[in-house]
PDB file of C-alpha atoms in Angstrom:
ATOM      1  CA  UNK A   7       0.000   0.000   0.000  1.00  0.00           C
ATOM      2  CA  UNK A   8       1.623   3.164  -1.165  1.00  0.00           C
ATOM      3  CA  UNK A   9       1.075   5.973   1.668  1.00  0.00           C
ATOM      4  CA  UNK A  10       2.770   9.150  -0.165  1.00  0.00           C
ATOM      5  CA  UNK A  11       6.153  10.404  -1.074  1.00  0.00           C
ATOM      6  CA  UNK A  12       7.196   9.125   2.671  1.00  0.00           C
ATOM      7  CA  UNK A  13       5.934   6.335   2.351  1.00  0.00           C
ATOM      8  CA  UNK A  14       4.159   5.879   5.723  1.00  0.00           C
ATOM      9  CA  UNK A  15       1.246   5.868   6.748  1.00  0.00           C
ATOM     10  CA  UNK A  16      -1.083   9.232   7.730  1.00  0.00           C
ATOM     11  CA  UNK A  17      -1.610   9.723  11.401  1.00  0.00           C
ATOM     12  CA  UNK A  18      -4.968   8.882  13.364  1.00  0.00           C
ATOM     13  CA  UNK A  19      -7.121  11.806  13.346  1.00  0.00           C
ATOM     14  CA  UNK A  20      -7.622  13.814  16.457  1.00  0.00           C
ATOM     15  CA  UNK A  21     -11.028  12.876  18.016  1.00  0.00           C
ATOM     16  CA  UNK A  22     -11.075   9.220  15.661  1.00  0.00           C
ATOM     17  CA  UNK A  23     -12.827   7.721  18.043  1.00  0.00           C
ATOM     18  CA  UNK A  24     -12.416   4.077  19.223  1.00  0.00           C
ATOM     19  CA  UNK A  25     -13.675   2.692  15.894  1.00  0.00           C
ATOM     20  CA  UNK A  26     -11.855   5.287  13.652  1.00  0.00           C
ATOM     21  CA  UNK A  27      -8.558   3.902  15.559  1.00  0.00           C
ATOM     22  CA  UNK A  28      -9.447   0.395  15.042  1.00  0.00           C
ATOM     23  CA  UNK A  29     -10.294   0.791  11.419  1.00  0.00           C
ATOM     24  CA  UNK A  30      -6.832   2.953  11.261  1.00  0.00           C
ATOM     25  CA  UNK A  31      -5.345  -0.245  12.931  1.00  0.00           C
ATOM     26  CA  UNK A  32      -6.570  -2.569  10.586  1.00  0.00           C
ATOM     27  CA  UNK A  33      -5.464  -0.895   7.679  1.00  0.00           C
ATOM     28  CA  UNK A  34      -1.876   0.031   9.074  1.00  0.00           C
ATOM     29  CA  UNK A  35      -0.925  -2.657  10.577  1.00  0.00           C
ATOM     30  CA  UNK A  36       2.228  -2.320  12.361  1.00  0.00           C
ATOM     31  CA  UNK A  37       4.721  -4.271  14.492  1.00  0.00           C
ATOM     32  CA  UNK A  38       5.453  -3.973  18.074  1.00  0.00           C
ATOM     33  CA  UNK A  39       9.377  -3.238  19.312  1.00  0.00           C
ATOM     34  CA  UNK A  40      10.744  -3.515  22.324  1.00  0.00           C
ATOM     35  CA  UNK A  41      13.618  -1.336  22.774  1.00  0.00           C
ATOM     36  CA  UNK A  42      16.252  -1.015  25.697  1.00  0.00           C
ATOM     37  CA  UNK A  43      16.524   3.351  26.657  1.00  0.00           C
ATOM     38  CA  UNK A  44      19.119   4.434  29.053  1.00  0.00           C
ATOM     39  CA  UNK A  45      17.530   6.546  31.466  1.00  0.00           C
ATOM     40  CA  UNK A  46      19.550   9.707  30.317  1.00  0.00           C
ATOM     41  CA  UNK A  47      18.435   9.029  26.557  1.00  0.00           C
ATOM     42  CA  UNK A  48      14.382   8.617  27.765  1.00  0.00           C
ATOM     43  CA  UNK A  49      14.339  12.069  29.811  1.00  0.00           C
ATOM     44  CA  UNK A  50      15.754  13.793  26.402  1.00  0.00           C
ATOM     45  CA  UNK A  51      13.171  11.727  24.662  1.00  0.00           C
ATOM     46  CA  UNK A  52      10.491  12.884  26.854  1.00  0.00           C
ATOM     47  CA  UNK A  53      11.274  16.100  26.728  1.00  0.00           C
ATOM     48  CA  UNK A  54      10.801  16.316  22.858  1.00  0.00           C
ATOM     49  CA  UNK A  55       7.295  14.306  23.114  1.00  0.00           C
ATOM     50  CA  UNK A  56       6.537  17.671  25.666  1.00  0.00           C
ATOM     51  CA  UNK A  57       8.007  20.606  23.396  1.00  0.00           C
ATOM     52  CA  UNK A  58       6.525  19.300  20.646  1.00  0.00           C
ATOM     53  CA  UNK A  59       3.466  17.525  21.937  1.00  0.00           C
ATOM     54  CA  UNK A  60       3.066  13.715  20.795  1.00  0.00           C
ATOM     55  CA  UNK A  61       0.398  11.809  22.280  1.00  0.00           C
ATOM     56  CA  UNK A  62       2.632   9.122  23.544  1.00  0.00           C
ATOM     57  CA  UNK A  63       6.334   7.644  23.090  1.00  0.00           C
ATOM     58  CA  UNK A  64       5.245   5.418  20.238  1.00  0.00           C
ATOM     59  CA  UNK A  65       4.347   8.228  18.099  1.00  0.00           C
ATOM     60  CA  UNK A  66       7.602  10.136  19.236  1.00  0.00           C
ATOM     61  CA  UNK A  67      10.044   7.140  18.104  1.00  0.00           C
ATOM     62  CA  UNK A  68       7.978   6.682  15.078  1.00  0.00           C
ATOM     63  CA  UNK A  69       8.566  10.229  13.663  1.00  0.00           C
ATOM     64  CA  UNK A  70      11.998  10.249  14.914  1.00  0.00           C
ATOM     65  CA  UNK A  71      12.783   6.719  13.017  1.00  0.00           C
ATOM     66  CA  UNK A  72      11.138   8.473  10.089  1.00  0.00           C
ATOM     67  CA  UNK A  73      13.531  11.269  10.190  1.00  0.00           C
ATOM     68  CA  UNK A  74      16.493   8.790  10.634  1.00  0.00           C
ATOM     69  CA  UNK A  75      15.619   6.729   7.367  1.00  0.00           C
ATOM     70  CA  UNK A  76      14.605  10.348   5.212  1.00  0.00           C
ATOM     71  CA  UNK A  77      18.006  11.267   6.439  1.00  0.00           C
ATOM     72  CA  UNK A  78      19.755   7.918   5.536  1.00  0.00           C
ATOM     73  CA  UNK A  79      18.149   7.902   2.219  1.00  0.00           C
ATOM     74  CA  UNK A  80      19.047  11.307   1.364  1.00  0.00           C
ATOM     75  CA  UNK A  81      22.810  10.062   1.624  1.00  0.00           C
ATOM     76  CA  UNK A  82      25.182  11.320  -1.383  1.00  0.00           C
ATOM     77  CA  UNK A  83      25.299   8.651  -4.157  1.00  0.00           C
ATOM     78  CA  UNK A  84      27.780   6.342  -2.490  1.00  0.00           C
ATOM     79  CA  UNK A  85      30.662   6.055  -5.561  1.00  0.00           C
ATOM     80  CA  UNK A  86      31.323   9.964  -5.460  1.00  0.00           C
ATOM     81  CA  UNK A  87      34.290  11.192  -3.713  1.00  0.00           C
ATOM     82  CA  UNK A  88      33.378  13.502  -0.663  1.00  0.00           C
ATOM     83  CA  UNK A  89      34.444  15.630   2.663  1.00  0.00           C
ATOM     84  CA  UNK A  90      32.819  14.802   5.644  1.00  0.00           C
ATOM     85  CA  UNK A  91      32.879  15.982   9.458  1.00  0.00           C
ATOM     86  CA  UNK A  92      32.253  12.949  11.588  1.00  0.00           C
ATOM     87  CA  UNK A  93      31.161  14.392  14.805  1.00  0.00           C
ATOM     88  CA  UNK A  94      30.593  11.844  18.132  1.00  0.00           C
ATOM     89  CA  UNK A  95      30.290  12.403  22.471  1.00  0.00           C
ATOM     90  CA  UNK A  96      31.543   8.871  23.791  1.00  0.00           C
ATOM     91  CA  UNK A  97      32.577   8.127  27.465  1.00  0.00           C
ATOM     92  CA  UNK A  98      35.860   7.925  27.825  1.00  0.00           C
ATOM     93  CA  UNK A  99      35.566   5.612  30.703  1.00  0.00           C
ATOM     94  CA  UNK A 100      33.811   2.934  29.030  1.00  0.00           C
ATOM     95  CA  UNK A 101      36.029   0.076  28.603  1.00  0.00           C
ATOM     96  CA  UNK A 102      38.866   0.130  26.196  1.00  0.00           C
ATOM     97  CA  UNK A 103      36.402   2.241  23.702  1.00  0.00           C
ATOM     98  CA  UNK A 104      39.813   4.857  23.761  1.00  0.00           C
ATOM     99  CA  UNK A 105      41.661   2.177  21.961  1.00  0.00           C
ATOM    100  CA  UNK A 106      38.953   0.559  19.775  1.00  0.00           C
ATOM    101  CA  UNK A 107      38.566   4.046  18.272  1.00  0.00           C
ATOM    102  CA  UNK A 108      42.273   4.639  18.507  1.00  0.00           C
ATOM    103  CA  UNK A 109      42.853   1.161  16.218  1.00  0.00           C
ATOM    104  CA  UNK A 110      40.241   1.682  13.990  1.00  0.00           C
ATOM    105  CA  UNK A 111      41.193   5.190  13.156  1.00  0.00           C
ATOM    106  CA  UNK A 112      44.632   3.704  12.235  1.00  0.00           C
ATOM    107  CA  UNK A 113      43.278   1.202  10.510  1.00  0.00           C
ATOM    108  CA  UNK A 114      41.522   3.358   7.921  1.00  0.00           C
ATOM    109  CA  UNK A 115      44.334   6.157   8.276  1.00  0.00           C
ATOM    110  CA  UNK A 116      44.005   7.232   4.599  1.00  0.00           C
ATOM    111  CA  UNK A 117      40.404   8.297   5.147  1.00  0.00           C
ATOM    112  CA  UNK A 118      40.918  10.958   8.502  1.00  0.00           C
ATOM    113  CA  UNK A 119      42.521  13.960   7.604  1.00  0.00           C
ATOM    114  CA  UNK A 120      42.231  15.410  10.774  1.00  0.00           C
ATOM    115  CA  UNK A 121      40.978  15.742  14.671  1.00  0.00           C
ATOM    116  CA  UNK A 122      39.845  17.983  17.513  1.00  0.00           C
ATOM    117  CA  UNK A 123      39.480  16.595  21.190  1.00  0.00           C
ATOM    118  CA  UNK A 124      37.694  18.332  23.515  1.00  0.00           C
ATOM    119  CA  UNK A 125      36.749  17.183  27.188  1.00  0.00           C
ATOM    120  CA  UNK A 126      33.116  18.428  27.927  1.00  0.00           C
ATOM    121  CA  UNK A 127      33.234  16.906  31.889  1.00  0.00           C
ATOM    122  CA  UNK A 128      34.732  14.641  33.948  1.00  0.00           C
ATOM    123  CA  UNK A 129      33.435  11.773  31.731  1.00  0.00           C
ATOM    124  CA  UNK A 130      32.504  12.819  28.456  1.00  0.00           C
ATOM    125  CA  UNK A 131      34.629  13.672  25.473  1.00  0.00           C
ATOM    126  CA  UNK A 132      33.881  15.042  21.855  1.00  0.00           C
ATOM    127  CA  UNK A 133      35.863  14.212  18.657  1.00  0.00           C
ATOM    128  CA  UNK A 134      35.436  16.295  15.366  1.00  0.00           C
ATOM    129  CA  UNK A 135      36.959  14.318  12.371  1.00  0.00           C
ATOM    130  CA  UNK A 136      37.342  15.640   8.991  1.00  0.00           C
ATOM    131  CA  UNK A 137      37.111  12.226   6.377  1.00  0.00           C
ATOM    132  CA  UNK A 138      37.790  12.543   2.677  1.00  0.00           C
ATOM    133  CA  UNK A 139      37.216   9.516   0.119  1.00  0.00           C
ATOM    134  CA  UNK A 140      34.328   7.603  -1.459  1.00  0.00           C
ATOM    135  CA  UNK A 141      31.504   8.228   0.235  1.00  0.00           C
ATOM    136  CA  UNK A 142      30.825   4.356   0.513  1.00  0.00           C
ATOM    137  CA  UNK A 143      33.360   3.750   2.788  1.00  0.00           C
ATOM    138  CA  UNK A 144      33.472   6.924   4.888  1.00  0.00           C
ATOM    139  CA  UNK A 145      29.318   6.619   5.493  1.00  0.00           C
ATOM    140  CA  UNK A 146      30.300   3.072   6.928  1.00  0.00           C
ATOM    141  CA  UNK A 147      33.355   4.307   8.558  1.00  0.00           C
ATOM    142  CA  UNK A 148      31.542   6.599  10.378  1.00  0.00           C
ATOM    143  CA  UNK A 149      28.764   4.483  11.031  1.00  0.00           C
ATOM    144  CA  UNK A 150      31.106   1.880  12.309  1.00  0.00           C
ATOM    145  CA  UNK A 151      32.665   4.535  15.085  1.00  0.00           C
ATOM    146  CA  UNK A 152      28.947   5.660  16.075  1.00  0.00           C
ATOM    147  CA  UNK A 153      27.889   2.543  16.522  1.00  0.00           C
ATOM    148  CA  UNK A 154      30.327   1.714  19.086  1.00  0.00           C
ATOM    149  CA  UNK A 155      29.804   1.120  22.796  1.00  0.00           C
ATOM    150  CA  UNK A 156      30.399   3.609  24.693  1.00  0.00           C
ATOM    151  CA  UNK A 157      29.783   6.551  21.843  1.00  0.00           C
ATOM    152  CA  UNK A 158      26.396   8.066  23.233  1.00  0.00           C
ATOM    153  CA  UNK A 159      25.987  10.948  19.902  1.00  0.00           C
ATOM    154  CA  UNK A 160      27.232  10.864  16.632  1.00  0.00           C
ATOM    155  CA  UNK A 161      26.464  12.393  13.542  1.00  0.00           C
ATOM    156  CA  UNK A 162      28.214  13.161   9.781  1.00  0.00           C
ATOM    157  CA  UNK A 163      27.740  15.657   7.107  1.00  0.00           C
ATOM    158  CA  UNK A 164      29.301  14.289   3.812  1.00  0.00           C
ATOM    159  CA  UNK A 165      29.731  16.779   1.241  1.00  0.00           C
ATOM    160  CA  UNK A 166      30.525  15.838  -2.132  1.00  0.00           C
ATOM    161  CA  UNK A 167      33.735  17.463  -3.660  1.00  0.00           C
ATOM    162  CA  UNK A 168      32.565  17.924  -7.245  1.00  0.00           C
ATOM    163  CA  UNK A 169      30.509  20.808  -5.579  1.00  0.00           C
ATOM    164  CA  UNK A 170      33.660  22.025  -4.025  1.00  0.00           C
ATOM    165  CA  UNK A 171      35.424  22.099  -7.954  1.00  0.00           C
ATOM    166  CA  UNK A 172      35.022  24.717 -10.493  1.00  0.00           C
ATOM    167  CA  UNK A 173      36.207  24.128 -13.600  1.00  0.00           C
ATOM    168  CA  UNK A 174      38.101  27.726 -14.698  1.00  0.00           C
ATOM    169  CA  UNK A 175      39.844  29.065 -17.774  1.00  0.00           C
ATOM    170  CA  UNK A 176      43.493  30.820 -16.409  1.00  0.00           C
ATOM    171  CA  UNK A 177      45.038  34.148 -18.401  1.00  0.00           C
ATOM    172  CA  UNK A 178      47.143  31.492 -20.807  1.00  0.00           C
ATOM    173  CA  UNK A 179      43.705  30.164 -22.097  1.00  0.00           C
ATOM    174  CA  UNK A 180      44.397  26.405 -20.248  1.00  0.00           C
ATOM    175  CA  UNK A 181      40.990  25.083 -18.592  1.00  0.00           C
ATOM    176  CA  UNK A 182      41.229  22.709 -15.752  1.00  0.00           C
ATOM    177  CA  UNK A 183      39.005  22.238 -12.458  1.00  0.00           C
ATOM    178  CA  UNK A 184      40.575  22.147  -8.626  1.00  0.00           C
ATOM    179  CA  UNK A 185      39.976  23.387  -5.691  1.00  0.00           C
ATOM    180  CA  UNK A 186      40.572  27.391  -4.867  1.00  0.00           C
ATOM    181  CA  UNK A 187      40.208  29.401  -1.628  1.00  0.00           C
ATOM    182  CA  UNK A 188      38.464  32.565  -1.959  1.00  0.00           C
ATOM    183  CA  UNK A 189      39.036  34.918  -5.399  1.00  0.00           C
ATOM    184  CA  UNK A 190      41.767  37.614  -4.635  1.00  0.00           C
ATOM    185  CA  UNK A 191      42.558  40.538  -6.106  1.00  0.00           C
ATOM    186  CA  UNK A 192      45.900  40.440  -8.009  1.00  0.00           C
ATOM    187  CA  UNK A 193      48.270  43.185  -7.526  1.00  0.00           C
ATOM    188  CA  UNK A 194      49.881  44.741 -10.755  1.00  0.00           C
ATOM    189  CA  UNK A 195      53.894  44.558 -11.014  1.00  0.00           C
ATOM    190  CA  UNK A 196      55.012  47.924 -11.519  1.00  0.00           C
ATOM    191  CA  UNK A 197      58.429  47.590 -14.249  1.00  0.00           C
TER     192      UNK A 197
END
């Protein structure tokens, strides 16, 4: 059953009644998850079902899973060649999570161009990682280090480089594309 552009289905209207929810039921049918929720991780969560006032958790997780997979699909075609900032919180107290992310940044050396530490408090720690390469394998690089234990936020931007490149046509007439910084003004030699 096709929804819309989303793809999922519309929301119950306000006032449905108990039969308007159980016909809404019956042609939605959905699944039922049970999920694990630190209790750090629910209080944020409930505070976005109040500012923004769901009915309930389900419909809270719902939209924010929707988000998550419009943002997932949205992902750069994966074969281009892209910049990214890989930005994650972890704990560095959690067990050897330091050198798992230590070891896999060295494993994939030729993808992290560079880093910025900062300690937030006493057990929390930030990384900002600029990537460059295929987009493939610095989405699932960046996925991998997100997804570890210990890593409580993470999030990249990949930007495509082909954005980044103009091609240009220099005084000698020869047309090429790179990378520039911003245009400057060229000072005339005086012979």
């Amino acid at each position: 059953m096709i929804f819309s552009e989303n793809r999922f289905p519309p929301p119950i209207k306000p006032g449905a009644g108990f039969f308007g929810i159980m016909l809404w039921m019956w042609r939605y049918p959905m699944q039922r998850v049970t999920i694990t929720i630190d209790d750090e991780l629910m209080t944020e969560l409930d505070r976005i079902i109040a500012a923004r006032g769901y009915q309930n958790r389900s419909e809270a997780i719902r939209d924010l899973a929707r988000s998550g997979i419009r943002q997932a699909a949205e992902t750069l075609d994966k074969s281009r060649d892209c910049v990214a900032a890989l930005v994650y919180v972890y704990d560095h107290n959690a067990r050897q999570l330091s050198k798992r992310l230590a070891d896999t940044f060295h494993d994939h050396h030729e993808l992290s161009l560079a880093s910025m530490h900062a300690h937030l408090d006493h057990d929390s720690c930030m990384e900002v990682t600029i990537l460059r390469g295929k987009a493939a394998e610095v989405q699932h690089f960046a996925e991998h280090v997100i997804a570890e234990r210990g890593v409580h936020h993470g999030r990249i931007v990949l930007v495509p480089t082909d954005l980044l490149i103009k091609p240009h046509t220099h005084a000698d007439g020869t047309t090429h594309a790179h990378a520039h910084g911003p245009a400057r003004k060229r000072r005339k030699r005086v012979a």
